[in-house]
Each structure stands twice: as structure tokens, then as C-alpha cells.
Coordinates of C-alpha atoms in Angstrom, one line a residue:
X64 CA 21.7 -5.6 6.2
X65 CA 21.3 -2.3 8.1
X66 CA 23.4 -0.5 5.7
X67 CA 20.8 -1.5 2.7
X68 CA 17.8 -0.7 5.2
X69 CA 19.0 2.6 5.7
X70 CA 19.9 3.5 2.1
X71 CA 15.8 2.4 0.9
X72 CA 13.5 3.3 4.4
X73 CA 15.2 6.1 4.8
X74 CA 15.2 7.6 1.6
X75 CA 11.7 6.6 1.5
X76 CA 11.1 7.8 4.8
X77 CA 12.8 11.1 4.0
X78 CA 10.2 11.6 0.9
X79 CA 7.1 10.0 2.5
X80 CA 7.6 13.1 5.2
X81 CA 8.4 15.8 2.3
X82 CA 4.7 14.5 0.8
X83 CA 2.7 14.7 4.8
X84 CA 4.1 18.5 4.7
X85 CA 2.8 19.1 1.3
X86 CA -0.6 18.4 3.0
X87 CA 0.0 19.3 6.5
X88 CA 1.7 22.9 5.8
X89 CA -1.5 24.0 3.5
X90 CA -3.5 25.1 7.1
X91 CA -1.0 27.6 7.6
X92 CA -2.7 29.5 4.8
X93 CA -5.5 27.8 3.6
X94 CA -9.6 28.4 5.1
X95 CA -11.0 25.3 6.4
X96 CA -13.0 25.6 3.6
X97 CA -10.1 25.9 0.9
X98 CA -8.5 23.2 3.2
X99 CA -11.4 20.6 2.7
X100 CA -11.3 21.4 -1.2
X101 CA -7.5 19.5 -0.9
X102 CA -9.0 16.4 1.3
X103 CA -11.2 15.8 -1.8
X104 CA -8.9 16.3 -4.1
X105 CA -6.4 14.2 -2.3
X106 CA -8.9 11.4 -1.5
X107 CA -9.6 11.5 -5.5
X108 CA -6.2 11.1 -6.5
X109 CA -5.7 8.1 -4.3
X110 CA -8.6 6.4 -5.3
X111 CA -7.7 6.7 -9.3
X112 CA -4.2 6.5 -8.4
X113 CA -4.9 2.6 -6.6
X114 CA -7.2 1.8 -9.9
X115 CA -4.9 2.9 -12.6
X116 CA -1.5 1.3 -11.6
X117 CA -3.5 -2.2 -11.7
X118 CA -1.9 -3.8 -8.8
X119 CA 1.8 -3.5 -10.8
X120 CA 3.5 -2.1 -8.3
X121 CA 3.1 -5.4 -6.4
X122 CA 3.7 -7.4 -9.1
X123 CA 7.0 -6.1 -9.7
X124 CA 8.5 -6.3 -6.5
X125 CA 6.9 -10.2 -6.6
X126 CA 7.9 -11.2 -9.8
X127 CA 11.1 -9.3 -10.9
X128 CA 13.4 -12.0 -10.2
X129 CA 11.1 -14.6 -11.5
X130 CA 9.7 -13.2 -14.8
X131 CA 10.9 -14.4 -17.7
X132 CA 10.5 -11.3 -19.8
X133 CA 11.3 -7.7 -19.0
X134 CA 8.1 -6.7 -16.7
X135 CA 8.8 -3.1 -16.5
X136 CA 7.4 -2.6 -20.3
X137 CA 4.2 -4.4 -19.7
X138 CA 3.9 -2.6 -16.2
X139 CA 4.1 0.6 -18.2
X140 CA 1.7 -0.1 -20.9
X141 CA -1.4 -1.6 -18.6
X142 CA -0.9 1.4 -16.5
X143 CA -0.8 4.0 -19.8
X144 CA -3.7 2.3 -21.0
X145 CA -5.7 2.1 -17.7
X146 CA -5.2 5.9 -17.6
X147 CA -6.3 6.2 -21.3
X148 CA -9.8 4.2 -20.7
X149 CA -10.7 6.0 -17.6
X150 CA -10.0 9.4 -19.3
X151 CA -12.7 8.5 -22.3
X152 CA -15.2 7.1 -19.3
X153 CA -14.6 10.7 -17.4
X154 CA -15.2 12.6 -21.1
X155 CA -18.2 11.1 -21.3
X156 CA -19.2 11.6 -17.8
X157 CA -18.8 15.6 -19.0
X158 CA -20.7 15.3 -21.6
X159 CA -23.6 15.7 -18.4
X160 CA -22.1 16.7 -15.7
X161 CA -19.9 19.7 -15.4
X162 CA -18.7 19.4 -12.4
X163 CA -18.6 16.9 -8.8
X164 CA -18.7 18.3 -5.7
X165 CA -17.4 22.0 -6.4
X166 CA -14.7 20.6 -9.4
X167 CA -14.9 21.3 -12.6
X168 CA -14.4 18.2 -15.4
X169 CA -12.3 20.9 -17.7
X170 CA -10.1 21.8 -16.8
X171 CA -9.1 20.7 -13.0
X172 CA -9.6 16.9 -13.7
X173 CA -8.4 16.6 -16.7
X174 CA -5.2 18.2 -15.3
X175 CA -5.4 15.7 -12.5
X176 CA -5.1 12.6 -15.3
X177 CA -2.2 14.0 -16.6
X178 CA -0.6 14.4 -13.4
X179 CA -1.7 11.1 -12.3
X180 CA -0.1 9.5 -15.4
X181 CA 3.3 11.1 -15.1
X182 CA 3.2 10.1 -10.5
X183 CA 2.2 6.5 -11.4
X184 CA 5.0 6.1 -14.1
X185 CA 7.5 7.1 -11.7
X186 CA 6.0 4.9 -8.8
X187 CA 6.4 1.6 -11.2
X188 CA 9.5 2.7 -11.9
X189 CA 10.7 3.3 -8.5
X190 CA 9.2 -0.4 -7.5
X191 CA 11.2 -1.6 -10.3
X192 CA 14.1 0.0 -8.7
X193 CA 13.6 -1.2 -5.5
X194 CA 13.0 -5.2 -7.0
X195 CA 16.4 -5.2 -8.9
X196 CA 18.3 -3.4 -6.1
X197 CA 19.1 -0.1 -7.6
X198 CA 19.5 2.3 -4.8
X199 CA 20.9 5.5 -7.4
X200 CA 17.9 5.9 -9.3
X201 CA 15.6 5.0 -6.7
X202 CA 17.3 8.2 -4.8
X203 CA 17.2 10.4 -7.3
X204 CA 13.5 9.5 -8.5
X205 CA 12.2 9.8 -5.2
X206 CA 13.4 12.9 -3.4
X207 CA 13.1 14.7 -7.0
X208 CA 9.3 14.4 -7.2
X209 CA 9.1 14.7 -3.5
X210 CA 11.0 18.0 -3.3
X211 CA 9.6 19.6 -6.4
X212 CA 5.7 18.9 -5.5
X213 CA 6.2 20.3 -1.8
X214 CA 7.9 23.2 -3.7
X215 CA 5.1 23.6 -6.2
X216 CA 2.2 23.0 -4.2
X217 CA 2.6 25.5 -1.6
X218 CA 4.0 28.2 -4.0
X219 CA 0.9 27.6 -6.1
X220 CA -1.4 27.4 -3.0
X221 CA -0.1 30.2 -1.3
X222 CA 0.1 32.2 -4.5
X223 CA -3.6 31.5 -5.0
X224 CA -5.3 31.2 -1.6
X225 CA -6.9 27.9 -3.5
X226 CA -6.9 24.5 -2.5
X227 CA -7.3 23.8 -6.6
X228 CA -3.5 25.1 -6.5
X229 CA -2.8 21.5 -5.3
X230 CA -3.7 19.8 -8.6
X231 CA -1.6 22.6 -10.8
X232 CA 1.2 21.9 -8.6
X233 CA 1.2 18.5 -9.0
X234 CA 1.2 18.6 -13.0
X235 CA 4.3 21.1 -12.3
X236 CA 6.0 18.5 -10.2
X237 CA 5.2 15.5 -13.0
X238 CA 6.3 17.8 -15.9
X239 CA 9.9 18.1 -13.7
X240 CA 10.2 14.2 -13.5
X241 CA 9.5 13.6 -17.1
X242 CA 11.8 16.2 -17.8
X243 CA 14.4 14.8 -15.4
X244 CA 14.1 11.1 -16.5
X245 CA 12.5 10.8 -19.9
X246 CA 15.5 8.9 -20.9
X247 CA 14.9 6.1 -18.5
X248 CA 11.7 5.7 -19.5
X249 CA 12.1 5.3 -23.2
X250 CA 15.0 3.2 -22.1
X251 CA 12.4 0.7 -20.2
X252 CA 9.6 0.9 -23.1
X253 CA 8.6 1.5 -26.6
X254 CA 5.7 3.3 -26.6
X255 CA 5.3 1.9 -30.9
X256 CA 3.9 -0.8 -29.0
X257 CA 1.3 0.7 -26.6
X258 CA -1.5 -1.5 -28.1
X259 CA -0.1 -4.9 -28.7
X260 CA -1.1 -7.8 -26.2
X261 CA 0.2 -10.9 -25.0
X262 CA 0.6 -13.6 -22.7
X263 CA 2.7 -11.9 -20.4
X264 CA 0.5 -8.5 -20.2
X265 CA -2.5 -11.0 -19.6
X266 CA -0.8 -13.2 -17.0
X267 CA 0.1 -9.5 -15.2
X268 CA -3.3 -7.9 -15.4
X269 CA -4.8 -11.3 -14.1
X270 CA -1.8 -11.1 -10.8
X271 CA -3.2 -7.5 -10.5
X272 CA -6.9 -7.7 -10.8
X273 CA -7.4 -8.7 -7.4
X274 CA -4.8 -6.0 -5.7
X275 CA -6.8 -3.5 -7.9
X276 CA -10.2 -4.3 -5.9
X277 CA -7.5 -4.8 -2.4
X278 CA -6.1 -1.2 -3.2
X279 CA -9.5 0.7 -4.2
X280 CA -10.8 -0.9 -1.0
X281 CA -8.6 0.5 0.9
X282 CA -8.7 3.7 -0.4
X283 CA -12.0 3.4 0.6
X284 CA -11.2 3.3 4.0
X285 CA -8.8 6.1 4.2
X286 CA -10.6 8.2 2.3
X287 CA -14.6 7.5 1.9
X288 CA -14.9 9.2 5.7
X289 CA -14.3 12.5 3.4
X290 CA -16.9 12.0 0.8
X291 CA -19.5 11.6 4.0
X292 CA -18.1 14.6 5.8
X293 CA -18.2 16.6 3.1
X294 CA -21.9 15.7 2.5
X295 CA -23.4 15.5 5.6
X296 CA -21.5 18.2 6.7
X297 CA -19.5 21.2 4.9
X298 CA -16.3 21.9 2.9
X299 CA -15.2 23.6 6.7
X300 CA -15.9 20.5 8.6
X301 CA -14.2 18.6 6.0
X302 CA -11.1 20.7 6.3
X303 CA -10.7 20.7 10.0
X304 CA -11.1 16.6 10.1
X305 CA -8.9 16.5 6.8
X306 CA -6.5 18.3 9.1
X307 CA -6.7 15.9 12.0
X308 CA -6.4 12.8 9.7
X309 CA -3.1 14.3 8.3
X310 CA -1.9 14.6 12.0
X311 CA -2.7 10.9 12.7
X312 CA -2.0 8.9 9.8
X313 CA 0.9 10.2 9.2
X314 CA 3.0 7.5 11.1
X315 CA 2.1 5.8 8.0
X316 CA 4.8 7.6 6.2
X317 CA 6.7 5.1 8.9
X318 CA 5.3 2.3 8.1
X319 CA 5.7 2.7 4.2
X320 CA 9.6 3.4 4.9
X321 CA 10.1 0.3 6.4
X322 CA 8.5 -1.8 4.2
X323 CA 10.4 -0.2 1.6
X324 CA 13.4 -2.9 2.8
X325 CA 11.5 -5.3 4.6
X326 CA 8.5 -6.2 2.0
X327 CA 11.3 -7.0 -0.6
X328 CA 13.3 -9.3 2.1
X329 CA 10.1 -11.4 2.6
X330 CA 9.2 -12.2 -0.8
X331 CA 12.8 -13.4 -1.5
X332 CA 12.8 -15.5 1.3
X333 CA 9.4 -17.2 0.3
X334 CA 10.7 -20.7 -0.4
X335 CA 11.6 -20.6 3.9
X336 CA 8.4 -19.9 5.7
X337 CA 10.8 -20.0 9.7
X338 CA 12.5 -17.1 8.0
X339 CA 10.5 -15.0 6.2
X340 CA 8.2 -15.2 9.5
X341 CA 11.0 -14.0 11.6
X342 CA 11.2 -11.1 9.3
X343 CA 7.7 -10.5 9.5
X344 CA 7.8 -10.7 13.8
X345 CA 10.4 -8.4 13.2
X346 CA 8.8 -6.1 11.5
X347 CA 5.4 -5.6 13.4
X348 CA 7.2 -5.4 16.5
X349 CA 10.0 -2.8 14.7
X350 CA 7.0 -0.7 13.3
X351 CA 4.5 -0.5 16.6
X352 CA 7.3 0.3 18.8
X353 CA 8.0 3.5 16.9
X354 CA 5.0 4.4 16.0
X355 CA 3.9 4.3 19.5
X356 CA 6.7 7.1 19.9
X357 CA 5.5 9.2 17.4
X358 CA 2.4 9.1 18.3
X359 CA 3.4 10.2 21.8
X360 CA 5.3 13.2 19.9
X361 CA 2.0 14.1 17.4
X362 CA -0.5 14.3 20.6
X363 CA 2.1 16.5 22.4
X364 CA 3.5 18.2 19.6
X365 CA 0.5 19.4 18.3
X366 CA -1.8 20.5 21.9
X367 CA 1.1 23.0 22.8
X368 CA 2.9 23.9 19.6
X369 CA 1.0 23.1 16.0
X370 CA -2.5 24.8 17.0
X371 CA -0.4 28.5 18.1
X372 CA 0.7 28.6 14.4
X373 CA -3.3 27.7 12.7
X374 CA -6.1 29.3 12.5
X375 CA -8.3 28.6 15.8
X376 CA -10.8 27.2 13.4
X377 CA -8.8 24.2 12.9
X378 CA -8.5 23.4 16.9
X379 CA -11.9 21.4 17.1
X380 CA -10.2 18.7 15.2
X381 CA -7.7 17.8 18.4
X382 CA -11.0 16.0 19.8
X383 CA -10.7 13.3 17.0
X384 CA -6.7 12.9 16.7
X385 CA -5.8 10.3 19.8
X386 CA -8.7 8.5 17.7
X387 CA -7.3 8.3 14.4
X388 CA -3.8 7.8 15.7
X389 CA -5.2 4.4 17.9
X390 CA -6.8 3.2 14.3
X391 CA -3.4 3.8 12.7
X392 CA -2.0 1.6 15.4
X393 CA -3.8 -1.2 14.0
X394 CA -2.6 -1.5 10.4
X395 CA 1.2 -3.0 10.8
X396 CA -1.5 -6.0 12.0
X397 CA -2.6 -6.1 8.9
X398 CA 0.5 -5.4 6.7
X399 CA 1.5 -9.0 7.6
X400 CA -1.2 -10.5 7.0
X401 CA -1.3 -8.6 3.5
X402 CA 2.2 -9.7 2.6
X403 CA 1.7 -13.9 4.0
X404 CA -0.7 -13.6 1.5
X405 CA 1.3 -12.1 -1.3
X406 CA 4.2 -14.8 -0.7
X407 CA 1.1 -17.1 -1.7
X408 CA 0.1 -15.2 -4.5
X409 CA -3.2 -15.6 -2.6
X410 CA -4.0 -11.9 -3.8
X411 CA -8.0 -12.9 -4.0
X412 CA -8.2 -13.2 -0.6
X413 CA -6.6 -9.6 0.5
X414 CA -9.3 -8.3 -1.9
X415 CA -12.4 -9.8 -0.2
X416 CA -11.2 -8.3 3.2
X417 CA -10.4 -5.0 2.2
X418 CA -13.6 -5.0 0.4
X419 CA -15.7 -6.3 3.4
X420 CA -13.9 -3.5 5.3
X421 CA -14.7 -1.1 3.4
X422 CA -18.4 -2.2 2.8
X423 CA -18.4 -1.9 6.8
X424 CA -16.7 1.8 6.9
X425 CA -19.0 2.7 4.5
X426 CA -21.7 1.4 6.7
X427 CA -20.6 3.3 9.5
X428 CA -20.1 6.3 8.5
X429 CA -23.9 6.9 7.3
X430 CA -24.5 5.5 10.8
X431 CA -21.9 7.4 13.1
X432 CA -21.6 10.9 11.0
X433 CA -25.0 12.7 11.0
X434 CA -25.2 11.7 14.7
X435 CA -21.6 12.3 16.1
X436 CA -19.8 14.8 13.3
X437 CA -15.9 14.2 12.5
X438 CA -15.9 12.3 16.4
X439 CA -18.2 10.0 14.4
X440 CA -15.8 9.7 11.1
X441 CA -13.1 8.8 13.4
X442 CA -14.8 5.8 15.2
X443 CA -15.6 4.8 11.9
X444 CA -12.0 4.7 10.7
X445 CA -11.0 3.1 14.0
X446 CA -13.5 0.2 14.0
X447 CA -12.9 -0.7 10.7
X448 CA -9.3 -0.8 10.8
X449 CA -9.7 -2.9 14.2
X450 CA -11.9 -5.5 11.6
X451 CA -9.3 -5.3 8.8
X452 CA -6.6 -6.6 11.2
X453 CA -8.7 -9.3 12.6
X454 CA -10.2 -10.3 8.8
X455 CA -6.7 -10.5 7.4
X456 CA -4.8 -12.6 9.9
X457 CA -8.0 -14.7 10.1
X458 CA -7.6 -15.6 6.1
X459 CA -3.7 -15.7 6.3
X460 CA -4.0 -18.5 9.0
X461 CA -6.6 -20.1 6.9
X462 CA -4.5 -19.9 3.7
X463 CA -0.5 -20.6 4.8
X464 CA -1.0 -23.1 8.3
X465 CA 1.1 -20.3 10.5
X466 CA 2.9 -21.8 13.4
X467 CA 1.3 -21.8 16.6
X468 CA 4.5 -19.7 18.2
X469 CA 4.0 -17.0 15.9
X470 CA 0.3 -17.1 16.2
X471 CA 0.7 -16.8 19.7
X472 CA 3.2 -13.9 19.3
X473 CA 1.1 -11.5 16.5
X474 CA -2.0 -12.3 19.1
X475 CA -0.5 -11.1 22.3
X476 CA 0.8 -7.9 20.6
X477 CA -3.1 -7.7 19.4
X478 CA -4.4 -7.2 22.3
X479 CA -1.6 -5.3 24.2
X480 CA -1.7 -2.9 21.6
X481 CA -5.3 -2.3 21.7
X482 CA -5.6 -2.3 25.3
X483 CA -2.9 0.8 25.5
X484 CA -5.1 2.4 22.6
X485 CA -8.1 2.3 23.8
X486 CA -6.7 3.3 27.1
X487 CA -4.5 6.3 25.5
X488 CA -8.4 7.4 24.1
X489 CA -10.3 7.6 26.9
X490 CA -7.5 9.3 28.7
X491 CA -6.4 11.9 26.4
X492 CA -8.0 15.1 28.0
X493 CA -5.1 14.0 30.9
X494 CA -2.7 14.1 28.6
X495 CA 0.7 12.6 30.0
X496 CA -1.3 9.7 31.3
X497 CA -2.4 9.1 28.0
X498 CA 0.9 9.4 26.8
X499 CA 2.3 7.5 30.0
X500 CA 0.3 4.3 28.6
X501 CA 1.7 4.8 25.0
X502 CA 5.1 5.0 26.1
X503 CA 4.7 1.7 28.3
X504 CA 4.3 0.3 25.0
X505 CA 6.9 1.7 23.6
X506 CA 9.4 0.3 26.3
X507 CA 7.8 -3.2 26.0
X508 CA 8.4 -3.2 22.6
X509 CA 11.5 -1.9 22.5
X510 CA 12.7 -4.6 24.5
X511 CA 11.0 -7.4 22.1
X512 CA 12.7 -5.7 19.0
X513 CA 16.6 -5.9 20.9
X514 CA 15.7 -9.3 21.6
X515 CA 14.7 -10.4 17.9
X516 CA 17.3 -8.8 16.2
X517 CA 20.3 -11.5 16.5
X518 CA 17.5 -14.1 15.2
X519 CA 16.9 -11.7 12.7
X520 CA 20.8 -11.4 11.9
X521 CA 20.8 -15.3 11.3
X522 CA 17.5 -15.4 8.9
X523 CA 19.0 -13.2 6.4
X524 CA 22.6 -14.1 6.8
X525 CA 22.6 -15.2 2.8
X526 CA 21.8 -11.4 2.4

């Protein structure tokens, strides 16, 4: 078990970290200004990215095992043609606009749909990887793209002084991957057959269509705080807060690494709700516990070491960090919650709360911004992530009857992680008793964790 969980999170954990530093080196040579030029862009590409793969990257790791045709083709094609109708929608957008908020249509975005094409290919791919159990070409896939857009990104960024440079270098790191692993993917699809539909390509589309509206939603939330900034604000503004944001979301480069192994495990244990439940404890208790130590390491880390290597510009942003790191807290909360509904292939209902969330972070940050800043974004980001939690449990209890135990257990660690959050908050201008009330929760959870994992031995024993 710990053998297989090792070779996927952390590989995955290993590449996640390679992609933060793409981002989180720039500052060392970037303007705030430049700097803020990559949050958009970045916020961009995730929002396209979620919209374009359809939801298939979920439906592959759910139905793999199940489908009765190969699923990788029709993956490919709804994602190829997704790309294809919302490149003809942008053309026509340019027939009238040249450019949005500083970037031109020709050529930066239409570099940027190429690029996308080529990252979302390999992600459906590397999901399809992951659902048979191929840990080779998983590897390879992964750290390849990883390593060569770090590589190109900050040679291009550097070379320039630009924060466009981040779009050329990814093309450069797509070409690399086509290059690498064309063979695979004519091995895994005929691209004769790019318009022909059936059942199966409707029945995935239809899995999808809610994820798409789940996924866009919560793009929404990571990234709409940007658009606001950027418009109430400045490009500088922008770049400092983009700054802080990397900082403290990126123990979601954690969280992504462990449910590289552990989202898998609880879909094929879906016919035993005691088990995959005991996973799912598992994992929320696994994930808080160290993400509570990293973010212990990111608020000290970066007051005495990160800001004597920046530009002084960027140090305003240290003001909004504990706050982004206590909203980050939240999410493994809502993870499970995201994949009890999945198991039911009640997809509709993540949709509606990621939406409502996102209808509410939009809400607050035309409320919080113009009066508070970036402090304001952050609040934003914190409050709504606090709702997203609550709204997704809520419809997961609704939806599956969870036990009362493990009701019980998910609400205790609610509200003994947010009471060490919002305690680590208000105390983070004393910064070791900040960090004193985040490492607490580290040794509580700690202790939970040693005492699941024998339980957690037995509910994957078939493994």
C-alpha cells in the first residue's frame, strides 16, 4: 500500500512543487507589475483549462474499470474539440476586440490555446495512467512537462523581463511533450475520427457537464480575486497579492499529491461505504496534519528568509499570507465531500455548491476590495472557502446517509481546525505563538493519523 502511495503522491508531489516554483521564482526578477501580468495569465489558463477538459479527467479515473469501450479516445476527442469551438468563439471575439486587460488576441492567446491543447492532452493521459495503474508513463509524463516548463519559463522570463514570457514558455514545454510522446498518443486515438459521435462520447459529455460548471466554479474562486484586484486596483497590487497567494496555496501542491493515490482507492472501494469512509477519515486527517506543518514552515520561511531575496515591493503582501494559508486549511473539508459525491455519481450536486461559492466570492470581493485592498481579497477567499466546506458536506450528508461516527469525526476536526486558524490570524504579528497554535494542531493530528492507520491497513487489505 505505502510502496504504491509513494511511487504516485510523490511523483506527483515532486511535479506539483517543480510547477509552484515556476510561479513563485518569477519575483526574483519580475516588477510587481510584470509579476501581476503572470497572475492573469495564470488565472486565464486555469479557467480555460477546467472548461476545455470537460470534466474527463474525473471521468476516467471513475469509469476506467467500468467502461465498456476504450475511454481514453473519446476523452481525447471532446477535449480536441472543446479546444477547437472555443478557439472560433475567441476569433470572433477579435474580430472587436484587440486585446483584454493588457493581452493581445494575436498572437499571445492564440499561443495560449495551443499550449493549452498540448497540457490538457497530457493531463487526460496522465489520469488515464493513474486509473489503469501505470506508474512508468505516469513518471515519465509528469516530471517531463514539469521539468521542461520550469526550465522554459524562467529562461524565457528572465531573458525578456516579461511576464508574457510565461505563455511562450509554456508552448515550448507542450511542443517537448508532443515531441516526447507523440507515439502514445496516436497509440490511444485516431484523429480520422475527430468528428464522429456516439453513445459513448454522449454518455461522457453528459458525466462531465456538471464537473465542467464544479471546475469553472472553482476556478472562480481561486482565481476571480485577481480579475477584481486587477481592476479596482493595479497590475502592481495584483503582483504583490499574486505573490502572497502563491506562498499560501501552495500546500495545495500537498493536497493534489495525495489524492493522486487516495482518490483512486476510494472509487474502487465504492461498493463498501465502512471502507471507503475509513479512507476518506484517513485522508483529511493525513492531509491537515501536514499541511498545518507547512504552513508553520511558509509563515516562518518566508518573514526571515524569502522577503531578503525580493524586491521590498513585494513585502506588503506578508499582511495577507496567514489569511490565505487559514482559507487553504479549509479545502481537504471539502475534497471529501467532493469525492462522496463522485462515488454517487452525484456530480450535479458538487456543481451547485461550487457555483453558489463562487456566486458569493464574487460578491465579496466587489464588497471587501475597494474598501480593504488585497487584506480584503483574502477575507474573500477565506470566507468562501469556509462556505464551500460547510455547503459540500451539507449535500453529501443529504445525498449518501453518512454514519453518525464519521459525522461526528469530519465535524470535530471542523471546528478544531478553524478555531487554530482563526487563532493563528489574529496572532500572526507574534509570530511563534501563531505558529505555537498551528503546531498544536499538528501534534493532535498526528496522533489521530498513527491511530487510523492499522484500520486503514485492514480496509484495503484486498489491495
Amino acid at each position: 500500500m505505502f510502496k504504491k502511495f509513494f511511487s504516485y503522491a510523490g511523483i506527483e508531489g515532486f511535479a506539483k512543487g517543480l510547477n509552484w516554483l515556476t510561479i513563485a521564482l518569477l519575483p526574483l526578477f519580475l516588477t510587481t507589475e510584470e509579476y501581476g501580468t503572470v497572475g492573469l495569465l495564470v488565472a486565464i489558463e486555469g479557467i480555460m483549462n477546467t472548461v476545455l477538459t470537460l470534466g474527463q479527467g474525473r471521468a476516467i479515473l471513475r469509469h476506467t474499470i467500468t467502461f465498456k469501450e476504450k475511454m481514453l479516445p473519446y476523452a481525447l476527442q471532446l477535449n480536441i474539440l472543446s479546444v477547437l469551438g472555443l478557439f472560433l468563439i475567441c476569433v470572433i471575439i477579435s474580430l472587436f476586440r484587440e486585446e483584454i486587460m493588457g493581452i493581445n488576441f494575436i498572437p499571445h492567446f492564440f499561443i495560449l490555446f495551443i499550449s493549452l491543447l498540448i497540457y490538457n492532452l497530457s493531463g487526460l493521459m496522465i489520469s488515464h495512467a493513474l486509473a489503469t495503474d501505470n506508474p512508468v508513463f505516469f513518471r515519465k509524463s509528469r516530471l517531463w512537462y514539469a521539468v521542461t516548463k520550469l526550465l522554459a519559463v524562467i529562461g524565457i522570463c528572465f531573458y525578456t523581463g516579461s511576464g508574457l514570457g510565461y505563455i511562450y514558455g509554456s508552448l515550448v514545454a507542450g511542443i517537448i511533450f508532443i515531441s516526447l510522446f507523440y507515439k502514445d498518443i496516436f497509440y490511444h486515438f485516431n484523429f480520422k475520427k475527430i468528428f464522429v459521435f456516439d453513445k459513448n462520447l454522449k454518455f461522457l459529455f453528459v458525466f462531465g457537464l456538471p464537473l465542467i460548471f464544479h471546475a469553472l466554479s472553482g476556478n472562480i474562486l481561486s482565481y476571480a480575486d485577481r480579475f477584481f484586484v486587477e481592476g479596482y486596483l493595479n497590475k502592481s497590487q495584483l503582483g504583490i497579492y499574486t505573490f502572497a497567494y502563491s506562498l499560501g496555496s501552495s500546500i495545495f501542491f500537498f493536497y493534489g499529491s495525495v489524492a493522486t493515490y487516495f482518490e483512486p482507492l476510494v472509487y474502487k472501494f465504492s461498493a463498501d461505504k465502512e471502507k471507503y469512509h475509513t479512507i476518506l477519515k484517513f485522508y483529511l486527517t493525513f492531509v491537515l496534519m501536514c499541511a498545518s506543518l507547512f504552513s508553520i514552515a511558509i509563515l516562518i520561511g518566508t518573514r526571515y528568509f524569502a522577503f531578503h531575496l525580493i524586491s521590498e515591493d513585494y513585502i506588503s503582501g506578508f499582511t495577507v499570507l496567514p489569511i490565505i494559508l487559514g482559507a487553504h486549511l479549509m479545502m481537504p473539508f471539502y475534497h471529501i465531500s467532493n469525492y462522496e459525491l463522485t462515488v454517487l455519481n452525484k456530480t450535479a450536486f458538487i456543481a451547485f455548491s461550487t457555483i453558489g461559492s463562487a456566486i458569493l466570492n464574487i460578491l465579496l470581493n466587489i464588497f471587501f476590495i475597494p474598501k480593504w485592498g488585497i487584506t480584503g481579497a483574502a477575507f474573500s477567499t477565506f470566507f468562501t472557502y469556509i462556505f464551500l466546506a460547510l455547503a459540500g458536506n451539507a449535500w453529501a450528508i443529504k445525498a449518501s446517509g453518512i454514519s453518525r461516527n464519521y459525522l461526528k469525526y469530519t465535524a470535530m476536526l471542523f471546528l478544531f481546525v478553524n478555531t487554530a486558524v482563526i487563532y493563528a490570524n489574529f496572532m500572526i504579528s507574534e509570530l511563534w505563538l501563531a505558529s505555537g497554535g498551528l503546531f498544536a494542531l499538528f501534534i493532535v493530528l498526528s496522533v489521530l493519523s498513527i491511530k487510523q492507520i492499522p484500520t486503514l491497513k485492514m480496509a484495503v487489505n484486498t489491495l
